[in-house]
PDB file of C-alpha atoms in Angstrom:
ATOM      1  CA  UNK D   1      -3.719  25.428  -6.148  1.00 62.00           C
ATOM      2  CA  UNK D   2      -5.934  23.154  -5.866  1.00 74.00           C
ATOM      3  CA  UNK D   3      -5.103  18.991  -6.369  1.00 80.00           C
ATOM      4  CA  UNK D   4      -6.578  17.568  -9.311  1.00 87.00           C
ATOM      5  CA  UNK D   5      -9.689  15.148  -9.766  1.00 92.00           C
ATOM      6  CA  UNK D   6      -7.074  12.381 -10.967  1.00 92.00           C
ATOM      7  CA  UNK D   7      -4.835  12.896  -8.013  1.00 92.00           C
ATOM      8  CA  UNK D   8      -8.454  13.070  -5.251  1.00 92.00           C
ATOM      9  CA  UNK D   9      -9.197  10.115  -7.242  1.00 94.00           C
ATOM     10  CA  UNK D  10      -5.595   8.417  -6.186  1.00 95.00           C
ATOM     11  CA  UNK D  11      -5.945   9.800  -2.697  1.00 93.00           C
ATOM     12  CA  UNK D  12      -9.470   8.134  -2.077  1.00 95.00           C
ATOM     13  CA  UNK D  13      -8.818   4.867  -3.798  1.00 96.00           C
ATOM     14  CA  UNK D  14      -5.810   5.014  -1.529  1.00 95.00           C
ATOM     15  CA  UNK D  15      -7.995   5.366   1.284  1.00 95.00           C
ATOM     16  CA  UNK D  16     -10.358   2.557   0.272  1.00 96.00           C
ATOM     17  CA  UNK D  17      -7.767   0.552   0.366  1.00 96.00           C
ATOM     18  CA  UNK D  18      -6.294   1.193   3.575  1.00 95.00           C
ATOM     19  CA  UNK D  19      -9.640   1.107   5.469  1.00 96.00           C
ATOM     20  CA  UNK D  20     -10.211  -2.579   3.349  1.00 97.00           C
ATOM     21  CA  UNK D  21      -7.349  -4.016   4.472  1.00 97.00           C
ATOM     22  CA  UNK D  22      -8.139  -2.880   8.350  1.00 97.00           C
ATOM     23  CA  UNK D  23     -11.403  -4.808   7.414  1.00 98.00           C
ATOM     24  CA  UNK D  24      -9.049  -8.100   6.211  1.00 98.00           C
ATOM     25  CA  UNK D  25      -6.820  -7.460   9.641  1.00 98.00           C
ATOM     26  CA  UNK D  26      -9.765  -7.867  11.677  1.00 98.00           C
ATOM     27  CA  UNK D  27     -11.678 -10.703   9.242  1.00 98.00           C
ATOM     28  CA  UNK D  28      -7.761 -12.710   9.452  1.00 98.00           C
ATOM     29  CA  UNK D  29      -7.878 -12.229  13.495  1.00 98.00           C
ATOM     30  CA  UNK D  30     -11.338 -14.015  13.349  1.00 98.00           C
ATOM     31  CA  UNK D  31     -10.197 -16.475  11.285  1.00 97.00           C
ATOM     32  CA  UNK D  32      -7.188 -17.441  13.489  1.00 97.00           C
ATOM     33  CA  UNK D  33      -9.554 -17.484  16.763  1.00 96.00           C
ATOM     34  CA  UNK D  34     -11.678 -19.545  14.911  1.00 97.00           C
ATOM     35  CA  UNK D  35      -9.024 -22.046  13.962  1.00 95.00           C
ATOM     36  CA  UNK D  36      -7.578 -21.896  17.772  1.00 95.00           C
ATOM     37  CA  UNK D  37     -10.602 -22.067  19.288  1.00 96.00           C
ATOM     38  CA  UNK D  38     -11.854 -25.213  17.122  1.00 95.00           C
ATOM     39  CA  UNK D  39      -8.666 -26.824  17.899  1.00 94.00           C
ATOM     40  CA  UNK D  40      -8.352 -26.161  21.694  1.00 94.00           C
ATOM     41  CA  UNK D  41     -12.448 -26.501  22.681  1.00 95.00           C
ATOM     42  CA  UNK D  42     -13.336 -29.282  20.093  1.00 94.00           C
ATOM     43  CA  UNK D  43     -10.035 -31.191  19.513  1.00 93.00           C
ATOM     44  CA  UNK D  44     -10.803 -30.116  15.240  1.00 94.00           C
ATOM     45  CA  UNK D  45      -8.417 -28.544  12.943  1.00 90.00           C
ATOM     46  CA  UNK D  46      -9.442 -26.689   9.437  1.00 92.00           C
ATOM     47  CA  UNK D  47      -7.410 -27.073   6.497  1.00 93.00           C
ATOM     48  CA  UNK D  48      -8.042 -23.622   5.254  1.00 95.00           C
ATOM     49  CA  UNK D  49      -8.212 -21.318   8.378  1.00 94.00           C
ATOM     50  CA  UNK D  50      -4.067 -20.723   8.427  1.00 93.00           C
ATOM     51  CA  UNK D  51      -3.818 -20.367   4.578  1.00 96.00           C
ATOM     52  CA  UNK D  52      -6.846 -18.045   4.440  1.00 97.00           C
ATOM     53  CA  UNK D  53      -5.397 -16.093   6.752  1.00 97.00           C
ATOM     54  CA  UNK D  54      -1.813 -15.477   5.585  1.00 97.00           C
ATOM     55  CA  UNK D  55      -3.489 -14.378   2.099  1.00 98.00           C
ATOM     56  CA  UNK D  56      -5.491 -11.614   3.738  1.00 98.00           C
ATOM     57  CA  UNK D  57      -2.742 -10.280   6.034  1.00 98.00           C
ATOM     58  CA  UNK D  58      -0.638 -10.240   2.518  1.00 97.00           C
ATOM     59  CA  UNK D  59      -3.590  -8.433   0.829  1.00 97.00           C
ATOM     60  CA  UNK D  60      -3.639  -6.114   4.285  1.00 97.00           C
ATOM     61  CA  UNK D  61       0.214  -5.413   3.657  1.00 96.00           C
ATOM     62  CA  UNK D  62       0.745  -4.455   0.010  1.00 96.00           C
ATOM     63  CA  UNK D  63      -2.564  -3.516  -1.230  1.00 95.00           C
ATOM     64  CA  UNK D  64      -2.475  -1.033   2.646  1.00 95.00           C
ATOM     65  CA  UNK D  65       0.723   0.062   1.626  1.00 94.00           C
ATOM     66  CA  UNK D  66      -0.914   2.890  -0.413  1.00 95.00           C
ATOM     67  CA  UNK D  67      -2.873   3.774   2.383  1.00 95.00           C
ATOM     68  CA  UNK D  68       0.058   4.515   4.549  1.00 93.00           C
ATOM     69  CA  UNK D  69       2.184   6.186   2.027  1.00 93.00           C
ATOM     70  CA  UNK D  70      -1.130   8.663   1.374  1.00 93.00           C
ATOM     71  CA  UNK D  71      -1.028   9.731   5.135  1.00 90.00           C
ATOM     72  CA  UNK D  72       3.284   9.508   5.474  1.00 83.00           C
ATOM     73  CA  UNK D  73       3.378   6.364   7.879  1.00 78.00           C
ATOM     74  CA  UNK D  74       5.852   4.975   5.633  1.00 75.00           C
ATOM     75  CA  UNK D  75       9.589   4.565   6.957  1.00 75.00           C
ATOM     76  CA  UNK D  76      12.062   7.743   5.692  1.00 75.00           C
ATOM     77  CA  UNK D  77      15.009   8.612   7.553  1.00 76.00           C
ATOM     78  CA  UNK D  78      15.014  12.532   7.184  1.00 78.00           C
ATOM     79  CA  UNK D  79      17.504  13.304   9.926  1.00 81.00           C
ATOM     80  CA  UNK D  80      19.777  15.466   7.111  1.00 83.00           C
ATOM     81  CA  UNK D  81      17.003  15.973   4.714  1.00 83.00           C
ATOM     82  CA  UNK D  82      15.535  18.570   7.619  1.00 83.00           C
ATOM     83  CA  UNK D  83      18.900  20.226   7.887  1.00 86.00           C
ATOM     84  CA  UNK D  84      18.804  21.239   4.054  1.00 85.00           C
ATOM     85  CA  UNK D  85      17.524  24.137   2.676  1.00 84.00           C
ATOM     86  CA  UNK D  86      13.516  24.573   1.670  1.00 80.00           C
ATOM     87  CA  UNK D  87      13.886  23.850  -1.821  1.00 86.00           C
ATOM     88  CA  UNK D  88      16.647  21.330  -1.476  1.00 86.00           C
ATOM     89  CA  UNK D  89      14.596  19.350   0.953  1.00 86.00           C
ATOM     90  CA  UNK D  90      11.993  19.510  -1.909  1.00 88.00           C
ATOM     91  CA  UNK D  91      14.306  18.193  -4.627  1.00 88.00           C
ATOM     92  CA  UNK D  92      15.557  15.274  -2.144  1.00 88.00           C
ATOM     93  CA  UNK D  93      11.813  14.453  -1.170  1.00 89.00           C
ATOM     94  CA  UNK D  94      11.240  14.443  -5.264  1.00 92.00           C
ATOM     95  CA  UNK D  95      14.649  12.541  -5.806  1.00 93.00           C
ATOM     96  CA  UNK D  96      13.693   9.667  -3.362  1.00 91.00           C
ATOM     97  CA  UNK D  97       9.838   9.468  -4.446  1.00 94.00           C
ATOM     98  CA  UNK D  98      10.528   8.988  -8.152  1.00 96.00           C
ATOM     99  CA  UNK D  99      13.418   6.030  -7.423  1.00 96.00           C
ATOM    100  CA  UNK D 100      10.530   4.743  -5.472  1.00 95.00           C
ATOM    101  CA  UNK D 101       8.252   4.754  -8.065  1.00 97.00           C
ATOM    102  CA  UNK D 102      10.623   3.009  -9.938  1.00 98.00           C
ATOM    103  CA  UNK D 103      10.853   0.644  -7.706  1.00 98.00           C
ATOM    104  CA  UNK D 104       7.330  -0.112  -6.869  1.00 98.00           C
ATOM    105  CA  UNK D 105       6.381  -0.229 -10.879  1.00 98.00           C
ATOM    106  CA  UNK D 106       9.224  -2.429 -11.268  1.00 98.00           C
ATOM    107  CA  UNK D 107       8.040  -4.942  -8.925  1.00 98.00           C
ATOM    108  CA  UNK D 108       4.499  -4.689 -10.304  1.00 98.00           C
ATOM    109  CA  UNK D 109       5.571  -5.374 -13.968  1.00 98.00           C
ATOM    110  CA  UNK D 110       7.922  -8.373 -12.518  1.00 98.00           C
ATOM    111  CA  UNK D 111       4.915  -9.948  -9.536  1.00 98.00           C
ATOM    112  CA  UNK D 112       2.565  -9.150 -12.839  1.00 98.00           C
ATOM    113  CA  UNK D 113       4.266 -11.846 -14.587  1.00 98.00           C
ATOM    114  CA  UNK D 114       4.353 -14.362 -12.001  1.00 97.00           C
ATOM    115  CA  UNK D 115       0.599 -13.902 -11.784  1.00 98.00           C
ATOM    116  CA  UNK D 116      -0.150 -14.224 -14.880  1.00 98.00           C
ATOM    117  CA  UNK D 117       1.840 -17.687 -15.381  1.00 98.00           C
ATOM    118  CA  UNK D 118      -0.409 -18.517 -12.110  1.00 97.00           C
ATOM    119  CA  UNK D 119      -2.980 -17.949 -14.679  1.00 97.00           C
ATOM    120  CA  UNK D 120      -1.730 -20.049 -17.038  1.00 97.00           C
ATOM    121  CA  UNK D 121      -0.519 -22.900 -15.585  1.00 97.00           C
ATOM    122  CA  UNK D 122      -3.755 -23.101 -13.503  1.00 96.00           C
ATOM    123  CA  UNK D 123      -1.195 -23.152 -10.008  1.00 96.00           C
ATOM    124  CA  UNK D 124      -2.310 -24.382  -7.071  1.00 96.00           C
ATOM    125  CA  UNK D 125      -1.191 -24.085  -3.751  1.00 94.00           C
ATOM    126  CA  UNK D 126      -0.477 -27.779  -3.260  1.00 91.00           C
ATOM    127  CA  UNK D 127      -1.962 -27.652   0.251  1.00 92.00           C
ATOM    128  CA  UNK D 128      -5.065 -30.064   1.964  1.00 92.00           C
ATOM    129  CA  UNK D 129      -6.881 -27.259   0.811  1.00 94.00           C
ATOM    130  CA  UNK D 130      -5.440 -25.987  -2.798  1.00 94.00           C
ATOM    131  CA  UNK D 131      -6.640 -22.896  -3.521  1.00 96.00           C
ATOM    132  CA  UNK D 132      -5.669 -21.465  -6.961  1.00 97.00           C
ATOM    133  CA  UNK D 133      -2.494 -19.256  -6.595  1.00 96.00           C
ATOM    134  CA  UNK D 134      -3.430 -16.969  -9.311  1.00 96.00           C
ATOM    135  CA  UNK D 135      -5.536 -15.104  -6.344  1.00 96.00           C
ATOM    136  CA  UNK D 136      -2.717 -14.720  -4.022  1.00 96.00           C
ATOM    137  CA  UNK D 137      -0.362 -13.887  -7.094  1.00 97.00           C
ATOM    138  CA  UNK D 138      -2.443 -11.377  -7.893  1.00 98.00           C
ATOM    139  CA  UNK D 139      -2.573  -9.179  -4.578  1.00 97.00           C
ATOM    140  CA  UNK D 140       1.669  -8.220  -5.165  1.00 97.00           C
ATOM    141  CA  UNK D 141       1.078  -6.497  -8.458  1.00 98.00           C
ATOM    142  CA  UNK D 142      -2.345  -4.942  -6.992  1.00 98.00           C
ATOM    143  CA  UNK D 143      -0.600  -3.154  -4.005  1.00 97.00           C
ATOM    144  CA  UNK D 144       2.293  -2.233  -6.253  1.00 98.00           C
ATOM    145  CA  UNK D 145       0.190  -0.542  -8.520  1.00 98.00           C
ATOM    146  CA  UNK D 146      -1.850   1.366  -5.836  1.00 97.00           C
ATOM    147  CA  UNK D 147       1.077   2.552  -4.599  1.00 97.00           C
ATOM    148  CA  UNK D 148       2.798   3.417  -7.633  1.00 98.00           C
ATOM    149  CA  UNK D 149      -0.343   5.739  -8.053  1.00 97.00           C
ATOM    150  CA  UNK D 150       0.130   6.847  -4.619  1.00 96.00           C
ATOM    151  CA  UNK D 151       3.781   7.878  -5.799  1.00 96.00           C
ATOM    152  CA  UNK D 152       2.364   9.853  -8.900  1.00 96.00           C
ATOM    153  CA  UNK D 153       0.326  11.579  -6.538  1.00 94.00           C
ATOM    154  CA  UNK D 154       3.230  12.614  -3.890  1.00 93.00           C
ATOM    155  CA  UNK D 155       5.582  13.553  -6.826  1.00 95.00           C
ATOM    156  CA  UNK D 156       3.081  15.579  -8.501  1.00 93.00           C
ATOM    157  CA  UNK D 157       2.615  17.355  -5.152  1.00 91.00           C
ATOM    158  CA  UNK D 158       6.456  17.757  -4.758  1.00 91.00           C
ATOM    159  CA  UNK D 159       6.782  18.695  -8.325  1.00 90.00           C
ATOM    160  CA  UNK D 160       4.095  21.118  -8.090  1.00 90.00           C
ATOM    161  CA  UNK D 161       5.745  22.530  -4.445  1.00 87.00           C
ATOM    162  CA  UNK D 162       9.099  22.881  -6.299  1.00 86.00           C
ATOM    163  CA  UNK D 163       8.233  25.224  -9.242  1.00 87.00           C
ATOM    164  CA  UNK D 164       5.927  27.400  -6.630  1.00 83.00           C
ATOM    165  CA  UNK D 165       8.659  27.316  -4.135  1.00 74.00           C
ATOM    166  CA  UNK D 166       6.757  26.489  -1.055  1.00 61.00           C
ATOM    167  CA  UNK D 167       8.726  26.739   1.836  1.00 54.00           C
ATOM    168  CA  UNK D 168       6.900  25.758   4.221  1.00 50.00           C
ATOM    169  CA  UNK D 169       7.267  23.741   7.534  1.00 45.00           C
ATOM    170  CA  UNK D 170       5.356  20.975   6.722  1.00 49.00           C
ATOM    171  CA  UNK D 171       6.904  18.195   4.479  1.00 49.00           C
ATOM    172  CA  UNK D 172       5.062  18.280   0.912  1.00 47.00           C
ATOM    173  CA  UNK D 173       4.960  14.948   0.389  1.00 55.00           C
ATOM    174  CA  UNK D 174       2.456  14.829   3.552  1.00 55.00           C
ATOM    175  CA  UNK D 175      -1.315  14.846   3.075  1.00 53.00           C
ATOM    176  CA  UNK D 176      -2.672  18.353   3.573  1.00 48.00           C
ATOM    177  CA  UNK D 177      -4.712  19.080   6.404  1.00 47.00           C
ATOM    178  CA  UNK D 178      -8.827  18.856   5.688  1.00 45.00           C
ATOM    179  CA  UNK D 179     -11.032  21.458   6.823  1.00 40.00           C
ATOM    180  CA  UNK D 180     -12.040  18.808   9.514  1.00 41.00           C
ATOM    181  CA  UNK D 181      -8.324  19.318  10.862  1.00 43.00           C
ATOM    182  CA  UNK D 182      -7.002  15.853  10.147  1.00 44.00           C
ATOM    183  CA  UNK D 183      -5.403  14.448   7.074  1.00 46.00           C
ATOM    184  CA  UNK D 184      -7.503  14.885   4.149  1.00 48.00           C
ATOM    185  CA  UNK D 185      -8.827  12.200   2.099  1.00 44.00           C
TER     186      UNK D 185
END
């Protein structure tokens, strides 16, 4: 059966995600060489380069985190889960994705309201170069809510694998295979 256009939808914003915060990885290295390289070859420091750069490696970790639950590269210990019978494995897989979607929209709700009394309060980060906070605050409940979508998507596929009774080798919480041969997007 084929996925739905609301779950493709989750899968590729997933993957935009992922493949922006590679960008962020790459603009934060720059940033840093930058910094070290003003320092070391012209005796100069910035006052933003190191704060700049933390809040895009933060943005790179939780908003990528949907990214890497879409293709699996999350941490699961499965050891006993792969000893269990097909449709057991299924409900465990099911059983462990919904208590994390619990626990990803839980800390969304919760960073949601730190953000927004960033907002507020007009917060600043009290640094030489005191950027508003409410744009760092806001990155938590972002990649919490990407991958709490990612979750919807993973138990809808386990749900979905459950009532058909796949068997199958592969895990159903993975990404299926495109016609391309790797995972699809």
């Amino acid at each position: 059966m084929p996925r739905s256009r609301f779950l493709r939808g989750i899968d590729w914003l997933s993957g935009t995600a992922g493949y922006t915060s590679g960008i962020l990885i790459i603009v934060a290295m720059l940033v840093i060489c930058y910094g070290v390289a003003l320092r070391y070859l012209f005796g100069m420091s910035t006052i933003w380069q190191t704060e700049l750069a933390v809040y895009l490696l933060m943005f790179a970790t939780f908003v990528g985190g949907a990214y890497g639950l879409r293709h699996g590269d999350h941490v699961r210990i499965n050891l006993v889960v792969q000893v269990l019978p097909g449709r057991v494995q299924i409900g465990v897989r099911l059983l462990a994705a919904v208590l994390g979607l619990a626990l990803v929209l839980t800390i969304a709700v919760v960073s949601g309201f730190m953000w927004w009394e960033a907002v507020e309060r007009g917060a600043r980060s009290g640094t030489a170069w005191n950027p508003p906070l409410s744009y760092p605050y806001f990155i938590l409940p972002l990649g919490m809510g990407l991958i709490a979508l990612q979750y919807l998507s993973v138990v809808a596929g386990l749900f979905r694998a459950l009532l058909a009774g796949e068997l199958g080798d592969d895990a159903p919480d993975q990404p299926a295979e495109s016609a391309e041969g790797g995972p699809g997007l």
